[in-house]
XYZ file of C-alpha atoms in Angstrom:
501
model
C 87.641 100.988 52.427
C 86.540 103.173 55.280
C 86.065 101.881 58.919
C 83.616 103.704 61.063
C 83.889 104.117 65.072
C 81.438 103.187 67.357
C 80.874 106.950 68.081
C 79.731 107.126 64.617
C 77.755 103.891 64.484
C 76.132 105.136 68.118
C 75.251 108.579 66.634
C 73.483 107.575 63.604
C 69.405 107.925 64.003
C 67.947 105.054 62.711
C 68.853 101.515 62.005
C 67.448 103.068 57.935
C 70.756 104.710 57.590
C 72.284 103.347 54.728
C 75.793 102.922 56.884
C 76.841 99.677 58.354
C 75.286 99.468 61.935
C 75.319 96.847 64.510
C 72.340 96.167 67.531
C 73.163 97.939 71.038
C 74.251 95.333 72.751
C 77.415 95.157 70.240
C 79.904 97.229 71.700
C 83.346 96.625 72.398
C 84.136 94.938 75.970
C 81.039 92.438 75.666
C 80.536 89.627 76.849
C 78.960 86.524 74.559
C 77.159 83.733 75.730
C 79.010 80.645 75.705
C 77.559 76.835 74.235
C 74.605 78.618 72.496
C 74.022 80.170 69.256
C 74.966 83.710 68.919
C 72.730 85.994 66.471
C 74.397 89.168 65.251
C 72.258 91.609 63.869
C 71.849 95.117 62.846
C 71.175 97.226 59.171
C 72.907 97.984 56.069
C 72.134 98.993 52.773
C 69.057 96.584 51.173
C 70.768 93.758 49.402
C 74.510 94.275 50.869
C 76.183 91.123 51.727
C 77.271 91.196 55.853
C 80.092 89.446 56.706
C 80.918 88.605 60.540
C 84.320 87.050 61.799
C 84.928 85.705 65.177
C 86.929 83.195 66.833
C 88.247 81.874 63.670
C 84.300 81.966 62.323
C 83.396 83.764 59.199
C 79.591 83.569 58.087
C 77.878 86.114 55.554
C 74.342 87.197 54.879
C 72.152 89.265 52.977
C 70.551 92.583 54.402
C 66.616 92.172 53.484
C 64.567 95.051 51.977
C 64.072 96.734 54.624
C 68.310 96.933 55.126
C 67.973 94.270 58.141
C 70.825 91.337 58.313
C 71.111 88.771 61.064
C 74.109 86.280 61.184
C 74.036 83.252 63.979
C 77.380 82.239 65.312
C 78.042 78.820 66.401
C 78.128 77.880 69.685
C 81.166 79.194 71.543
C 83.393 78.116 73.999
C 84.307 80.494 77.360
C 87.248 82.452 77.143
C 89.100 85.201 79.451
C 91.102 85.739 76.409
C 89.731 88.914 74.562
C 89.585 89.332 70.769
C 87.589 91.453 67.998
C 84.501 91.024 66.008
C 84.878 92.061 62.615
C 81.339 93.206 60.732
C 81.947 94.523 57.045
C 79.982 94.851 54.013
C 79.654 94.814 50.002
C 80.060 98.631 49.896
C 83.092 98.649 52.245
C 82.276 99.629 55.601
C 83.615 97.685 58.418
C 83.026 97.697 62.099
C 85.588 96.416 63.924
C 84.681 95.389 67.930
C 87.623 95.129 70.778
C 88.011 92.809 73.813
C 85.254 91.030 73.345
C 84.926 87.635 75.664
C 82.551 84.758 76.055
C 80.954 83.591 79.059
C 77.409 83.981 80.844
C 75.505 86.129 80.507
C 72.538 87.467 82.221
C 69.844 90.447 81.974
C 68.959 91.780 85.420
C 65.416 93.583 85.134
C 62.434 94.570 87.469
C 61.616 97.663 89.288
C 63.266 99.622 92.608
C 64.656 96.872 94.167
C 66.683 95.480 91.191
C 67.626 98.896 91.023
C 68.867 99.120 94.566
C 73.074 100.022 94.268
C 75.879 98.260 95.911
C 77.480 101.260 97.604
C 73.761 100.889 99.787
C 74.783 97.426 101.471
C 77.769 97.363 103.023
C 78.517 94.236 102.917
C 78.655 93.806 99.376
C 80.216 97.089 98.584
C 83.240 95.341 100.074
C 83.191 92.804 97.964
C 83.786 95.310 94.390
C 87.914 95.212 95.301
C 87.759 91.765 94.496
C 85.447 91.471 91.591
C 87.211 90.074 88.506
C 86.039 89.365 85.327
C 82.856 90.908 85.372
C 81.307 93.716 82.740
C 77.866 95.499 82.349
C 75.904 96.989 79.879
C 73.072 99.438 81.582
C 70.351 100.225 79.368
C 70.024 103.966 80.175
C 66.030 104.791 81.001
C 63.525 105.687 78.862
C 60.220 105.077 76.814
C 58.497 104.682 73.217
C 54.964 104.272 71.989
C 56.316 101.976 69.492
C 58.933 98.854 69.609
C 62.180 100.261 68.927
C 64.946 98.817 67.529
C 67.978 100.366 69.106
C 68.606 100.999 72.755
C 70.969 103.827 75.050
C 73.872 101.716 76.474
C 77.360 100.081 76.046
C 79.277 97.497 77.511
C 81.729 98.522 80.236
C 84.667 96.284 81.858
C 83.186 97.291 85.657
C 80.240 95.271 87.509
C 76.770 96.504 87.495
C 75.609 99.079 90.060
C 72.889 96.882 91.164
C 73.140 95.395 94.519
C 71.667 92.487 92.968
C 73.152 91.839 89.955
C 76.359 92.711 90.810
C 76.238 90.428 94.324
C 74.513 87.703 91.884
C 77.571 88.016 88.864
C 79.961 87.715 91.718
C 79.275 84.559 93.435
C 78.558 83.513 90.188
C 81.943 84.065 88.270
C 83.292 82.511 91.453
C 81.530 79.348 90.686
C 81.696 79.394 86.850
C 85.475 80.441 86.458
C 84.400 82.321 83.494
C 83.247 86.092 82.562
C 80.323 87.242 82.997
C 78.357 89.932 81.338
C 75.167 91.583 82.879
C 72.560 93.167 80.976
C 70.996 95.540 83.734
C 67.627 97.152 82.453
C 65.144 98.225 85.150
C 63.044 101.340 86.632
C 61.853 101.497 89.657
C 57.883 101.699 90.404
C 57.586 99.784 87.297
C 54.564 97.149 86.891
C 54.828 93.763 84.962
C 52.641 94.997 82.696
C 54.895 98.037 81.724
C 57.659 95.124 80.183
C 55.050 93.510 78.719
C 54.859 93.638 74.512
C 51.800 95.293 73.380
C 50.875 91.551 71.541
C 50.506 90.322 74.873
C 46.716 92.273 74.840
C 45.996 88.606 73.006
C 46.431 86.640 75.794
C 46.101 88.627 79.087
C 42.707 90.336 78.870
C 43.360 93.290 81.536
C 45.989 94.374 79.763
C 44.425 94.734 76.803
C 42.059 97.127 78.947
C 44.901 98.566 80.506
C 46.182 99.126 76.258
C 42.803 100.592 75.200
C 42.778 102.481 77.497
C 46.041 104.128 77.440
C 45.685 104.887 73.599
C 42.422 106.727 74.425
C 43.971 108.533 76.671
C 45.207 111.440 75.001
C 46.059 113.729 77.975
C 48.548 110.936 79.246
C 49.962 110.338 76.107
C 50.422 113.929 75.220
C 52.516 114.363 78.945
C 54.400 111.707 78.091
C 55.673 113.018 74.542
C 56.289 116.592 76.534
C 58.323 114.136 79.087
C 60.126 112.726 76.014
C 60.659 116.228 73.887
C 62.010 118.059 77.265
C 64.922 115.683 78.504
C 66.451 115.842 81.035
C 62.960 115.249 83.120
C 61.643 116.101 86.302
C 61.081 114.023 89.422
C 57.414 114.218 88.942
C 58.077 113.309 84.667
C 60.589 110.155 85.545
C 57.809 108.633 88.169
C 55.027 109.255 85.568
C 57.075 107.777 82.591
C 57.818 104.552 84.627
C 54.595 104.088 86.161
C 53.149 103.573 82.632
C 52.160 100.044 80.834
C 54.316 98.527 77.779
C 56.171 101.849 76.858
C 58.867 100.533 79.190
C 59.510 96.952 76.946
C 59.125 99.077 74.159
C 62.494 101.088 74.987
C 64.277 99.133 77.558
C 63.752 95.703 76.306
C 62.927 94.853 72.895
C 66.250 96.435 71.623
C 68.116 93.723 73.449
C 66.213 90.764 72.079
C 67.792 87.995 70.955
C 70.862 88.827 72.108
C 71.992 85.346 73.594
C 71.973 85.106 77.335
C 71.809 82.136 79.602
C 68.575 83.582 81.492
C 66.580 86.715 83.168
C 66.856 87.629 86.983
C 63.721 88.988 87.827
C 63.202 91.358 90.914
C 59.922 92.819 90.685
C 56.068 92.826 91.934
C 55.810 95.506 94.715
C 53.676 97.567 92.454
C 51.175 94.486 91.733
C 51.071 94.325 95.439
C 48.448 97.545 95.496
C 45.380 95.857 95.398
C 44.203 91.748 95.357
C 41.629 91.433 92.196
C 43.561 93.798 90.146
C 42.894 96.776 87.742
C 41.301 99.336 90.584
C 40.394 102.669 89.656
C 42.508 104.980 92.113
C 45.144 105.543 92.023
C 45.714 104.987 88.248
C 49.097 103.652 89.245
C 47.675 100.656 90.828
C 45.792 99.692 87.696
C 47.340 96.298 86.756
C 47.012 92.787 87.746
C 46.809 93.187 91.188
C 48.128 90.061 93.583
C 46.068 87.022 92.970
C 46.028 87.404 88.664
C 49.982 88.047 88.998
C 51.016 84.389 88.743
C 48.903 83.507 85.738
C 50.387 86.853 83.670
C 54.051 86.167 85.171
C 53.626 82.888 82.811
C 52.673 83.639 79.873
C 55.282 86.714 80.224
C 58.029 84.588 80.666
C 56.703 82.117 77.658
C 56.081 85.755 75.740
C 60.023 86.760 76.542
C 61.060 82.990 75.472
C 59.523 83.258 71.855
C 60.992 87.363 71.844
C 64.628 85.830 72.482
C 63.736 81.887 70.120
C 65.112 80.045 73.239
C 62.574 77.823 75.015
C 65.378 77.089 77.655
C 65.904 80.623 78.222
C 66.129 80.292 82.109
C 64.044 82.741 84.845
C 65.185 83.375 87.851
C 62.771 84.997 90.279
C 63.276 86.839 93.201
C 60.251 86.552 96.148
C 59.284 89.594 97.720
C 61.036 89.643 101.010
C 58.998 90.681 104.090
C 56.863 93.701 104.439
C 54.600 94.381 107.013
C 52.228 96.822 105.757
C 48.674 95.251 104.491
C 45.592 96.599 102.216
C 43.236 98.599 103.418
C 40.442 95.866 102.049
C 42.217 93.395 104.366
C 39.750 91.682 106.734
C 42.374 90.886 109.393
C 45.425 93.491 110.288
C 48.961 92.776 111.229
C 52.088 91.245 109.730
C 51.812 88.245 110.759
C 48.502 87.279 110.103
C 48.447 84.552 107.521
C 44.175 86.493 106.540
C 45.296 89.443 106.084
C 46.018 90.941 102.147
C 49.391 90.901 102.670
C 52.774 90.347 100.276
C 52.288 86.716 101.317
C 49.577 86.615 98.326
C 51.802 87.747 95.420
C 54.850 85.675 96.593
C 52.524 82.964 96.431
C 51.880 83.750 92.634
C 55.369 84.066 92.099
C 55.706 80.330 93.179
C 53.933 79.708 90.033
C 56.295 80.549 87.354
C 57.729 76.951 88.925
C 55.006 75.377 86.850
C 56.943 76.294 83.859
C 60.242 74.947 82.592
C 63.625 76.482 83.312
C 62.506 78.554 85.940
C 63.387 79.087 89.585
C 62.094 81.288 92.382
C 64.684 82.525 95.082
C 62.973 82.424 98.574
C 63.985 85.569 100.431
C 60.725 85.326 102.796
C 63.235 85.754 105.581
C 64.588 88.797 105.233
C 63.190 91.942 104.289
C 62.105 95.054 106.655
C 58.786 95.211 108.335
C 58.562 99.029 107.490
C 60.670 99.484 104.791
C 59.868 98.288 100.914
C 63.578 98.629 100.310
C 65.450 96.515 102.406
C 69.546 96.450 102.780
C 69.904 92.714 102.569
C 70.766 92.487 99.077
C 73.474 89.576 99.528
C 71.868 86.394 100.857
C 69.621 87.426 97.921
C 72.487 87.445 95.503
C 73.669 84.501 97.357
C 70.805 82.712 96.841
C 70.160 83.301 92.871
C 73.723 82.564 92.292
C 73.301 79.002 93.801
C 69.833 78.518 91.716
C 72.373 79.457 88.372
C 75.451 77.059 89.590
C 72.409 74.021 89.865
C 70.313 74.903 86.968
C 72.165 76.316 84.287
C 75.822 75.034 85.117
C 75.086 71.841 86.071
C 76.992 72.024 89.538
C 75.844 69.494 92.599
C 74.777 72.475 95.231
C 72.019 73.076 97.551
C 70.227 75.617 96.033
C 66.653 75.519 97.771
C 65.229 75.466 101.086
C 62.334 72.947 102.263
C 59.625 73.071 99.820
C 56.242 71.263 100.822
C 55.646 67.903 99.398
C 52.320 66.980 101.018
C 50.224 67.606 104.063
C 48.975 64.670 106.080
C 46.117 64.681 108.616
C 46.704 62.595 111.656
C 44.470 62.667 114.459
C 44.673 66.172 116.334
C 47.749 67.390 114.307
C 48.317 67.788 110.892
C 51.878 66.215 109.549
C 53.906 68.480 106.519
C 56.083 66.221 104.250
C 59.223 68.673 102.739
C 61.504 67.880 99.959
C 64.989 69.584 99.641
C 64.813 69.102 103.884
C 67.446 66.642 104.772
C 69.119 68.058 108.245
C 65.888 69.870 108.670
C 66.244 72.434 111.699
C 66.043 76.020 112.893
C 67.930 78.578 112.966
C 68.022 79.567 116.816
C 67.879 75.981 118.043
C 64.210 76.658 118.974
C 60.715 74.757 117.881
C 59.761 76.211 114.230
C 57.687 79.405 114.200
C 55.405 81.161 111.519
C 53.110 77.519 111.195
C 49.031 78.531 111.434
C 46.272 75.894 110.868
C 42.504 76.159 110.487
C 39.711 73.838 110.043
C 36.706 74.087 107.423
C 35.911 77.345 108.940
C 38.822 78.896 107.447
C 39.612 80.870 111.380
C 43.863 80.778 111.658
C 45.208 79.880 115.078
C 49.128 79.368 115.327
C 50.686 76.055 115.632
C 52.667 74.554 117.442
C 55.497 72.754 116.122
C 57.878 70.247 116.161
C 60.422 68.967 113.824
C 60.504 64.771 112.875
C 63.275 64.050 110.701
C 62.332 65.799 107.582
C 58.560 66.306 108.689
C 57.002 69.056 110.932
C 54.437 67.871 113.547
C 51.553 70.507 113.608
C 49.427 70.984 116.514
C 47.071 73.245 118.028
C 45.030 73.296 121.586
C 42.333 75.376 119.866
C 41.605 72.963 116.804
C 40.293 69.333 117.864
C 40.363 68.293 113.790
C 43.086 70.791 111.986
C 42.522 70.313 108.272
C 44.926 73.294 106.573
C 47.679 74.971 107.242
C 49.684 77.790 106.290
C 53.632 78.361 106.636
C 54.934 82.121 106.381
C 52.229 83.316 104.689
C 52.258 86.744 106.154
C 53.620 90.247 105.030
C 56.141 89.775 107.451
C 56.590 86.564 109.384
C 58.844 85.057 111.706
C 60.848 82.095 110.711
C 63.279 80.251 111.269
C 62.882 76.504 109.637
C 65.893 75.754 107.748
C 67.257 72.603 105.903
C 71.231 71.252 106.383
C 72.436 73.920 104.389
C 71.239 76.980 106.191
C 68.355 77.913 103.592
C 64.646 78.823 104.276
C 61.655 76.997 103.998
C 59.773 78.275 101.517
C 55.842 79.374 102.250
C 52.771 77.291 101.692
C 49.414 77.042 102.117
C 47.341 73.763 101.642
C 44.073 75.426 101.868
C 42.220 76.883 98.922
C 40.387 79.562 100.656
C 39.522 82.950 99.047
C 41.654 86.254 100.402
């Protein structure tokens, strides 16, 4: 019998080799996702029989014609205790996988800000001497024209450099008592659309533009196969390459899929934030959804991903864009705190609406942010935030994990009344009456509010509007707030109207 190292296995070209060879994501040091099904996957010679062992499991399988074999685990319980995976086959090679654990596990994608490392915020950088039982595996950058099957990346006993992820795997380990692993795959400048599967054309018409028109485009595709033949790249080559539509899921994310993970932390949407309608001409960049389409595509991505990985409870959690003053040039009103201008406040208002889906949750960071700066240094509450979202939703703990959310809006006389849910010990954070409230009548013209909390309602007034009939709550690129429930977390923003931007 001869046993091949992962060096070998890692070094081989194609998953056609006739040699035994597992998916990326099986590297020793991984972590496997506890109380679900775990496929194991990867090639062999057509027709071999695959045998996996695990935790006392042993389950076989046949490669297919095209050398493919995939093997499901049963579910498995958490353990800090390490063992080894054993893959062999009929002809006698054997793969052999150390310190391997089972706990959560979570991919960490999106663009700059997902991106963003620890050693950049201070005050989670002190947090890494503590860190226990956390591992990564960081998908290394790069694209493809075509779905590939393999990815650059191994598992590694040390957290993830991302701010995010790593502050998020933290407080979560510290809830879940268990390990947990971290998938980290993201580039910054990077659209929705480029993690979005090329079969995805079907159901979101612009990006089937955005498709037909990159495979015309020959110049494009030729710089990006230059990009590709002349590693390592250029500044100017890495922001082209990233800036690009599906080549990203091609490389970065199909290769992972359906490795078994509890969910998908999202952090992305500041390049959708270029324009409102979506697919402008310059720059070619800011050809994509644009804004107001965002919510509708973020959907039927996350239903896309959920069929990619067979797990219709695969959870999303979302990360709003936090504030940012600057607005679009086609704004009809200026400033960041005017709830008419074409600010950020319109795409965290699409990202609200991956809530009408299942298994999803939307961190509201609407609070924090930097008026100037589109990278921002307060990464923890953030991580803070999605790690209580995980404790409620996917391990069942009784925490406060959301801020007021708006139930209903109730005319009364010369005010205009806003029922919250998730608001019991509604206050403010600086003892003063709530700020960032606006309210209009059917002329759609925005005058602030005044405001005053009653129990878990705010009282809405005005001395400009006789009538008030809408209102809008932190719907600016940058507002002040400072409404707050019990536990200390943000309201999130609203409008009630249904005017057009």
């Amino acid at each position: 019998m001869k046993t091949l190292s992962l060096l070998t296995l890692c070094a081989l070209s194609l998953p056609s080799q006739a040699a035994l060879q597992l998916a990326s994501p099986f590297t020793d040091h991984m972590v496997l996702q506890r109380d679900q099904s775990v496929p194991v996957w990867g090639w062999a010679d057509a027709g071999a029989t695959v045998e996996v062992a695990f935790s006392g499991q042993v389950k076989e399988a046949k490669a297919d014609a095209s050398g493919h074999w995939r093997i499901d685990l049963e579910p498995l319980k958490a353990t800090f205790e390490s063992t080894a995976l054993s893959v062999k086959d009929s002809s006698g090679d054997q793969v052999t996988l150390n310190d391997v654990v089972v706990g959560e596990v979570w991919i960490c994608s999106g663009q700059s800000n997902m991106q963003f490392g620890t050693n950049a915020v201070p005050e989670l950088r002190r947090l890494l001497p503590k860190a226990k039982n956390l591992r990564s595996f960081h998908v290394s950058n790069t694209v493809a024209f075509a779905e590939q099957k393999t990815c650059e990346g191994t598992w590694k006993t040390v957290p993830p450099s991302s701010a995010v992820a790593f502050g998020f795997a933290y407080f979560l380990e510290q809830s879940a008592k268990m390990p947990v692993g971290i998938i980290q795959t993201s580039w910054g400048s990077s659209s929705i659309e480029a993690w979005m599967p090329r079969d995805m054309t079907a159901t979101v018409p612009h990006f089937q533009t955005m498709m037909e028109e990159f495979d015309a485009d020959t110049a494009t595709r030729e710089k990006i196969q230059k990009a590709l033949d002349a590693k390592p790249w250029s500044g100017q080559q890495d922001v082209f390459l990233r800036r690009q539509p599906n080549i990203l899921y091609n490389a970065m994310m199909k290769p992972l899929a359906p490795f078994a993970c509890r969910g998908l932390v999202w952090y992305q949407g500041e390049r959708n934030t270029q324009s409102m309608e979506g697919m402008v001409k310059e720059p070619w960049f800011s050809r994509n959804s644009g804004m107001l389409r965002y919510g509708e595509v973020l959907k039927k991505w996350i239903e896309r991903y959920r069929q990619e990985w067979g797990n219709e409870e695969m959870h999303f959690l979302v990360v709003m864009l936090p504030g940012y003053g600057q607005t679009l040039p086609s704004s009809p009103e200026k400033g960041p705190e005017n709830p008419a201008a074409h600010s950020w406040a319109w795409l965290r208002d699409s990202q609200l609406q991956a809530l009408d889906l299942p298994h999803t949750s939307v961190a509201n960071t609407v609070d924090l942010g930097d008026i100037k700066n589109v990278h921002p240094k307060d990464k923890l509450p953030v991580a803070q935030r999605l790690a209580l979202l995980a404790e409620r939703d996917t391990l069942g703990k009784e925490v406060i994990a959301e801020g007021p959310m708006k139930t209903k809006v109730e005319a009364k006389g010369d005010s205009l009344v806003v029922h919250f849910k998730n608001a019991e010990g509604l206050t403010t954070t600086d003892g003063k009456a709530p700020t960032g409230f606006w309210l209009a009548d059917k002329n759609a013209k925005w005058v602030p509010a005044t405001a005053r909390i009653e129990g878990e309602t705010a009282i809405l007034t005005s001395p400009d509007l006789k009538k008030p009939l809408y209102t809008r709550y932190a719907f600016a690129g940058k507002p002040t707030v400072n409404l707050v429930n019990g536990a200390g977390l943000p309201a999130y923003p609203f409008r009630s109207d249904d005017f057009k931007p």
